[in-house]
CSV table of C-alpha atoms in Angstrom, one decimal:
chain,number,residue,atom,x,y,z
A,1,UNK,CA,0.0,0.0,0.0
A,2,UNK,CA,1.7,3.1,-1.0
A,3,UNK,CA,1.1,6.7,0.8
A,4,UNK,CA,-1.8,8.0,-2.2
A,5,UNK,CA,-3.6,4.8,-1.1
A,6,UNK,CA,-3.1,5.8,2.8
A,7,UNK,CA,-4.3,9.8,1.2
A,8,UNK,CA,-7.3,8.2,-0.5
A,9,UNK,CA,-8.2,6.3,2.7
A,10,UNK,CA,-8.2,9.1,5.1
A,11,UNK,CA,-10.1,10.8,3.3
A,12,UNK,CA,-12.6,8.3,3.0
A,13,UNK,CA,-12.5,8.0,6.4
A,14,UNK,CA,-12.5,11.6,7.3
A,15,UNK,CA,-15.6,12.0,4.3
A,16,UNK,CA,-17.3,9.2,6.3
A,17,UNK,CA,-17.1,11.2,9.7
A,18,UNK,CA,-18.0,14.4,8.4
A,19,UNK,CA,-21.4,12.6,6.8
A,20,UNK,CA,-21.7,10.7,10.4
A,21,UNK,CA,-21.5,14.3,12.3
A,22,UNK,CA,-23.7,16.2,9.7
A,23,UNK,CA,-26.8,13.7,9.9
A,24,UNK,CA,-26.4,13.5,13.5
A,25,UNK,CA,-26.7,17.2,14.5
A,26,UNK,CA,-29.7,17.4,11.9
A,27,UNK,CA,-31.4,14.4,13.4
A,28,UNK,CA,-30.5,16.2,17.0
A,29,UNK,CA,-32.3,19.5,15.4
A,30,UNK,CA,-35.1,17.5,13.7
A,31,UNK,CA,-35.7,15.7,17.3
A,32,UNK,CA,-35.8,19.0,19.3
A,33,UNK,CA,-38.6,19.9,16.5
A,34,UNK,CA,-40.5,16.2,16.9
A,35,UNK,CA,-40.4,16.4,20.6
A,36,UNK,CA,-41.5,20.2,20.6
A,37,UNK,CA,-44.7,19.1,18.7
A,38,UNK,CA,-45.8,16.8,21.8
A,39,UNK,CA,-49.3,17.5,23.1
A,40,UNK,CA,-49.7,20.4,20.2
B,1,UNK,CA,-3.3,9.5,23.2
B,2,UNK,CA,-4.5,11.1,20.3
B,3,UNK,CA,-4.4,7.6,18.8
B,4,UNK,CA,-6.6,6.1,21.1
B,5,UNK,CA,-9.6,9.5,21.3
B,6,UNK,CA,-9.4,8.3,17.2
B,7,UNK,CA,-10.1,4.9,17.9
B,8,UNK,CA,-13.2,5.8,20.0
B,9,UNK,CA,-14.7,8.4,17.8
B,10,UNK,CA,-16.7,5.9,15.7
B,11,UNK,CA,-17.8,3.5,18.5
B,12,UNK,CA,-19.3,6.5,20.2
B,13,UNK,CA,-20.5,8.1,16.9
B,14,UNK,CA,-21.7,5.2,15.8
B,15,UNK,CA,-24.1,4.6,19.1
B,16,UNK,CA,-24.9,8.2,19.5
B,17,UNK,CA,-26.7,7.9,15.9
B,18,UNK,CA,-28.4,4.7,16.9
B,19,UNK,CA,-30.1,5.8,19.6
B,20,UNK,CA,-31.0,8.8,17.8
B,21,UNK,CA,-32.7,7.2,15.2
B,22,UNK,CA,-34.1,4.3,17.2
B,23,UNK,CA,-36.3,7.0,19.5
B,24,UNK,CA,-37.1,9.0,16.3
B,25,UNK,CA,-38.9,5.4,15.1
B,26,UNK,CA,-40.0,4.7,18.4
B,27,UNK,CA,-41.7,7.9,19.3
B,28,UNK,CA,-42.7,8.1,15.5
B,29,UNK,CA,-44.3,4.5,15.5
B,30,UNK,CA,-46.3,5.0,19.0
B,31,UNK,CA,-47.5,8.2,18.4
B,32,UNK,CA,-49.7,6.0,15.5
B,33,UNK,CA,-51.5,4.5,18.5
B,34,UNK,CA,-50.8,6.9,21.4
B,35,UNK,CA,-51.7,10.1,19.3
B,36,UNK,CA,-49.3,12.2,21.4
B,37,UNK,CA,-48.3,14.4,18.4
B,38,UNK,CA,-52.3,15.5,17.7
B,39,UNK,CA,-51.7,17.2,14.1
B,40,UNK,CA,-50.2,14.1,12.8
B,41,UNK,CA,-52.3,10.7,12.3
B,42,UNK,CA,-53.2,8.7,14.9
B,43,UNK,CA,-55.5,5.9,15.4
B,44,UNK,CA,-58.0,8.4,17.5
B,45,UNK,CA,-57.5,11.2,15.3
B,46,UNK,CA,-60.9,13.4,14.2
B,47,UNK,CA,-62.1,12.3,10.6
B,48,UNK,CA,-61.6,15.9,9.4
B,49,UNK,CA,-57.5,16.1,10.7
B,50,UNK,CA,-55.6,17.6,7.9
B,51,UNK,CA,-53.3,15.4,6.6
B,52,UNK,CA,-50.8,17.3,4.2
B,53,UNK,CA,-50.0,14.9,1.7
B,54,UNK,CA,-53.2,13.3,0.1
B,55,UNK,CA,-51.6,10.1,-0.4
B,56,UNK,CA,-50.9,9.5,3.1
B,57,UNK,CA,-54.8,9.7,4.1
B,58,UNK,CA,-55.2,7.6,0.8
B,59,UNK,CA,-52.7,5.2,3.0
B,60,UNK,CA,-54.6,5.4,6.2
B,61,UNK,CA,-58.2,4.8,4.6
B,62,UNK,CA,-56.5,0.8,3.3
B,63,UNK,CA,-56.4,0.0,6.8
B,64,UNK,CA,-53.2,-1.6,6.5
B,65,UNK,CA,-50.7,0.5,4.8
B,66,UNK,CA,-49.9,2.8,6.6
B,67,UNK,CA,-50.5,1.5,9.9
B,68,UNK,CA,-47.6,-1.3,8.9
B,69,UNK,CA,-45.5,1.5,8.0
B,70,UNK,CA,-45.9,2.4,11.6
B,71,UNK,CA,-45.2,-1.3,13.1
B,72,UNK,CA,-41.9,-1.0,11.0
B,73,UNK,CA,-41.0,2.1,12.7
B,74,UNK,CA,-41.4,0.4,16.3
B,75,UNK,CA,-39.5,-2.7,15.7
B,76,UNK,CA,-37.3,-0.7,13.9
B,77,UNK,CA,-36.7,1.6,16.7
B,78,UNK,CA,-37.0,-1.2,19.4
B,79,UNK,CA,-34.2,-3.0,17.2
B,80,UNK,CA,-31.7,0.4,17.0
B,81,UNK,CA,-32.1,0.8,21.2
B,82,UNK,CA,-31.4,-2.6,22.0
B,83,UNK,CA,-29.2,-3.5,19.0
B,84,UNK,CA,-30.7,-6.4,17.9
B,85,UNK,CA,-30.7,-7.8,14.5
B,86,UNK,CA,-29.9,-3.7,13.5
B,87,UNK,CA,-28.4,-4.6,9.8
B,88,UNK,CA,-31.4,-6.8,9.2
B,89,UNK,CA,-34.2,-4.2,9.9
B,90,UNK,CA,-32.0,-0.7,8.7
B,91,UNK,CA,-32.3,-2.7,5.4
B,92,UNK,CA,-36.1,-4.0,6.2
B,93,UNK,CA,-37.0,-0.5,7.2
B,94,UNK,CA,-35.5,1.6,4.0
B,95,UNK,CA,-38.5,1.6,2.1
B,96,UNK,CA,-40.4,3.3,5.1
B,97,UNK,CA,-37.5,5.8,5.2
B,98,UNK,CA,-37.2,6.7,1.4
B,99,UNK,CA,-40.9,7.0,1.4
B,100,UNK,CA,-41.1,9.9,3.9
B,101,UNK,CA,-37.8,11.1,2.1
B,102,UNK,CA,-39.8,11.7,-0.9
B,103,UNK,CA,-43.0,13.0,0.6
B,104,UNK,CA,-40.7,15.4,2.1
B,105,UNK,CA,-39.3,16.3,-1.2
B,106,UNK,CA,-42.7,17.1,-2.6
B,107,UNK,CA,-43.2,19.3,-0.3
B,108,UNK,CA,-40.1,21.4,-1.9
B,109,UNK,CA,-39.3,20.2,-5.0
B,110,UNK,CA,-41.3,23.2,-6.9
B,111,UNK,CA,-39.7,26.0,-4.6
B,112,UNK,CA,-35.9,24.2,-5.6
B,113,UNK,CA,-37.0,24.5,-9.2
B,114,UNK,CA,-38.6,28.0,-8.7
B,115,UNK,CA,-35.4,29.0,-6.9
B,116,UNK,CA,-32.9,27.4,-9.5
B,117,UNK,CA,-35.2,29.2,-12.6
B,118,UNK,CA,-34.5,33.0,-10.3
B,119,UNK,CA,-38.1,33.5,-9.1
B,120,UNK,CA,-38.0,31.7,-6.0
B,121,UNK,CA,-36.7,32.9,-2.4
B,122,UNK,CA,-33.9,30.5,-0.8
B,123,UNK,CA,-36.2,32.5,2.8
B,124,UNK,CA,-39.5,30.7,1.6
B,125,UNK,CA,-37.1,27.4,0.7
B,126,UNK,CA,-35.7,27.2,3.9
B,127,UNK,CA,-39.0,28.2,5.6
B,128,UNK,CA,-40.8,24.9,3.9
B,129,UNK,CA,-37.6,22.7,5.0
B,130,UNK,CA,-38.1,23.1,8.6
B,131,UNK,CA,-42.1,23.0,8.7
B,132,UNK,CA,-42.3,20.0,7.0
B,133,UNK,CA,-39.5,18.5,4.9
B,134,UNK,CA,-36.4,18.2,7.2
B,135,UNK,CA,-38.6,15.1,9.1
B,136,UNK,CA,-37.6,12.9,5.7
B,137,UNK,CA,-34.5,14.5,5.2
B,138,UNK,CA,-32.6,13.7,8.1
B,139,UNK,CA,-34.6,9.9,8.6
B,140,UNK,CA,-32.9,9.2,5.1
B,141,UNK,CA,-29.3,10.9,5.8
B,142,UNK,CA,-29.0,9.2,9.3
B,143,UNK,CA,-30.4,6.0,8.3
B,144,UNK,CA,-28.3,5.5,5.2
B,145,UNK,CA,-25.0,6.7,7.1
B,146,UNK,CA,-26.1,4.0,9.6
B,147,UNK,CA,-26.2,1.3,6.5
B,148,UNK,CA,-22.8,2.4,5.7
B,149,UNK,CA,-21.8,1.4,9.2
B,150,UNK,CA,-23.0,-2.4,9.0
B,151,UNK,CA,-21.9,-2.0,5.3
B,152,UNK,CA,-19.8,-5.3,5.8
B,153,UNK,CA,-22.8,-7.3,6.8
B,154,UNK,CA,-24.7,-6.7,3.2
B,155,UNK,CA,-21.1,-7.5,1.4
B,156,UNK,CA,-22.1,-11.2,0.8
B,157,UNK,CA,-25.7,-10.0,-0.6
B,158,UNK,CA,-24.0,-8.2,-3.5
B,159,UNK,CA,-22.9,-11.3,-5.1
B,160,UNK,CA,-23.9,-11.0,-9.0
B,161,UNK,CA,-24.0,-14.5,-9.8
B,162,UNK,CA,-25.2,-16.2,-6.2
B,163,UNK,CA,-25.3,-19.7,-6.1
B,164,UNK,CA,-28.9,-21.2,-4.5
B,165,UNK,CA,-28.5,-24.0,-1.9
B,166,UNK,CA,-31.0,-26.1,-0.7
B,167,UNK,CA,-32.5,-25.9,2.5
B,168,UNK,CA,-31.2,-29.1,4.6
């Protein structure tokens, strides 16, 4: 495996996480919305 | 050190978005028969609610459709919080999620071609997002990034040529 294969893995990797943290702090935001329409 | 805080990252993402998800489905499937969230369907709800997409009371009046859409989102959701069987019922449950994707995106998809044409206001875009399409948006993100996760478990269903054995 030479270092461009380590480069295109990290970023991969680091493309992967950034998705991951992205559709969490929307599904946070979208919670805080569904909860805020209990008993409305 | 900074080694090992890398390590944990995913683990801890990883749950974090599970249990996410998993109450989204759960509060989303039980509201169905608890009819905590009143403006959205319920099995008590007044015959003249307003339900915003016409296909959805369409849905509701087969008697089965979407009420099994709503048993998929509690197993699903009991499956994501106890993490049982959680590659088998992300895939199971997909459908259900693309589905409120897409009635999401109708809700938009004139104001992103209004907006792309110069007529429409990215204000009145954003406005429509978070009133009624950011529900399906994040469901989808969340729930395919979750699929990416288990990716390794669907690996052996991507054969081209599978080979069929018999049952023994």
């Amino acid at each position: 495996m030479g270092a461009a294969d380590t480069g295109v893995r990290t970023l991969k990797r680091r493309a992967f996480l950034a998705l991951g943290y992205l559709a969490i702090a929307l599904q946070a935001y979208n919670m805080y919305l569904f909860v805020g329409m209990i008993g409305r | 050190m900074r080694k090992g805080n890398e390590r944990m990252t995913f683990p801890r993402m990883e749950l974090v978005a599970r249990m996410l998800l998993g109450a989204f489905y759960l509060l989303s499937g039980f509201n169905w028969i608890f009819g905590y969230i009143p403006v959205l369907p319920h099995i008590g709800m007044p015959a003249d609610l307003p339900i915003r997409h016409e296909v959805v009371a369409e849905m509701v009046q087969t008697g089965w459709m979407y009420q099994s859409a709503k048993l998929l989102e509690i197993a699903v959701g009991l499956s994501l919080l106890a993490n049982r069987f959680v590659p088998l019922m992300l895939a199971a449950t997909l459908p259900v999620a693309f589905i409120t994707f897409m009635l999401g995106m109708s809700l938009i998809v004139g104001d992103i071609a209004d907006l792309l044409a110069g007529i429409g206001s990215a204000s009145v875009l954003l406005a429509k997002i978070r009133a009624g399409a950011i529900g399906g948006l994040t469901i989808t993100l969340l729930h395919v990034w979750l699929m990416l996760c288990y990716f390794d478990y669907y690996r052996p269903a991507l054969a081209a040529r599978a080979a069929p054995k018999e049952i023994r």
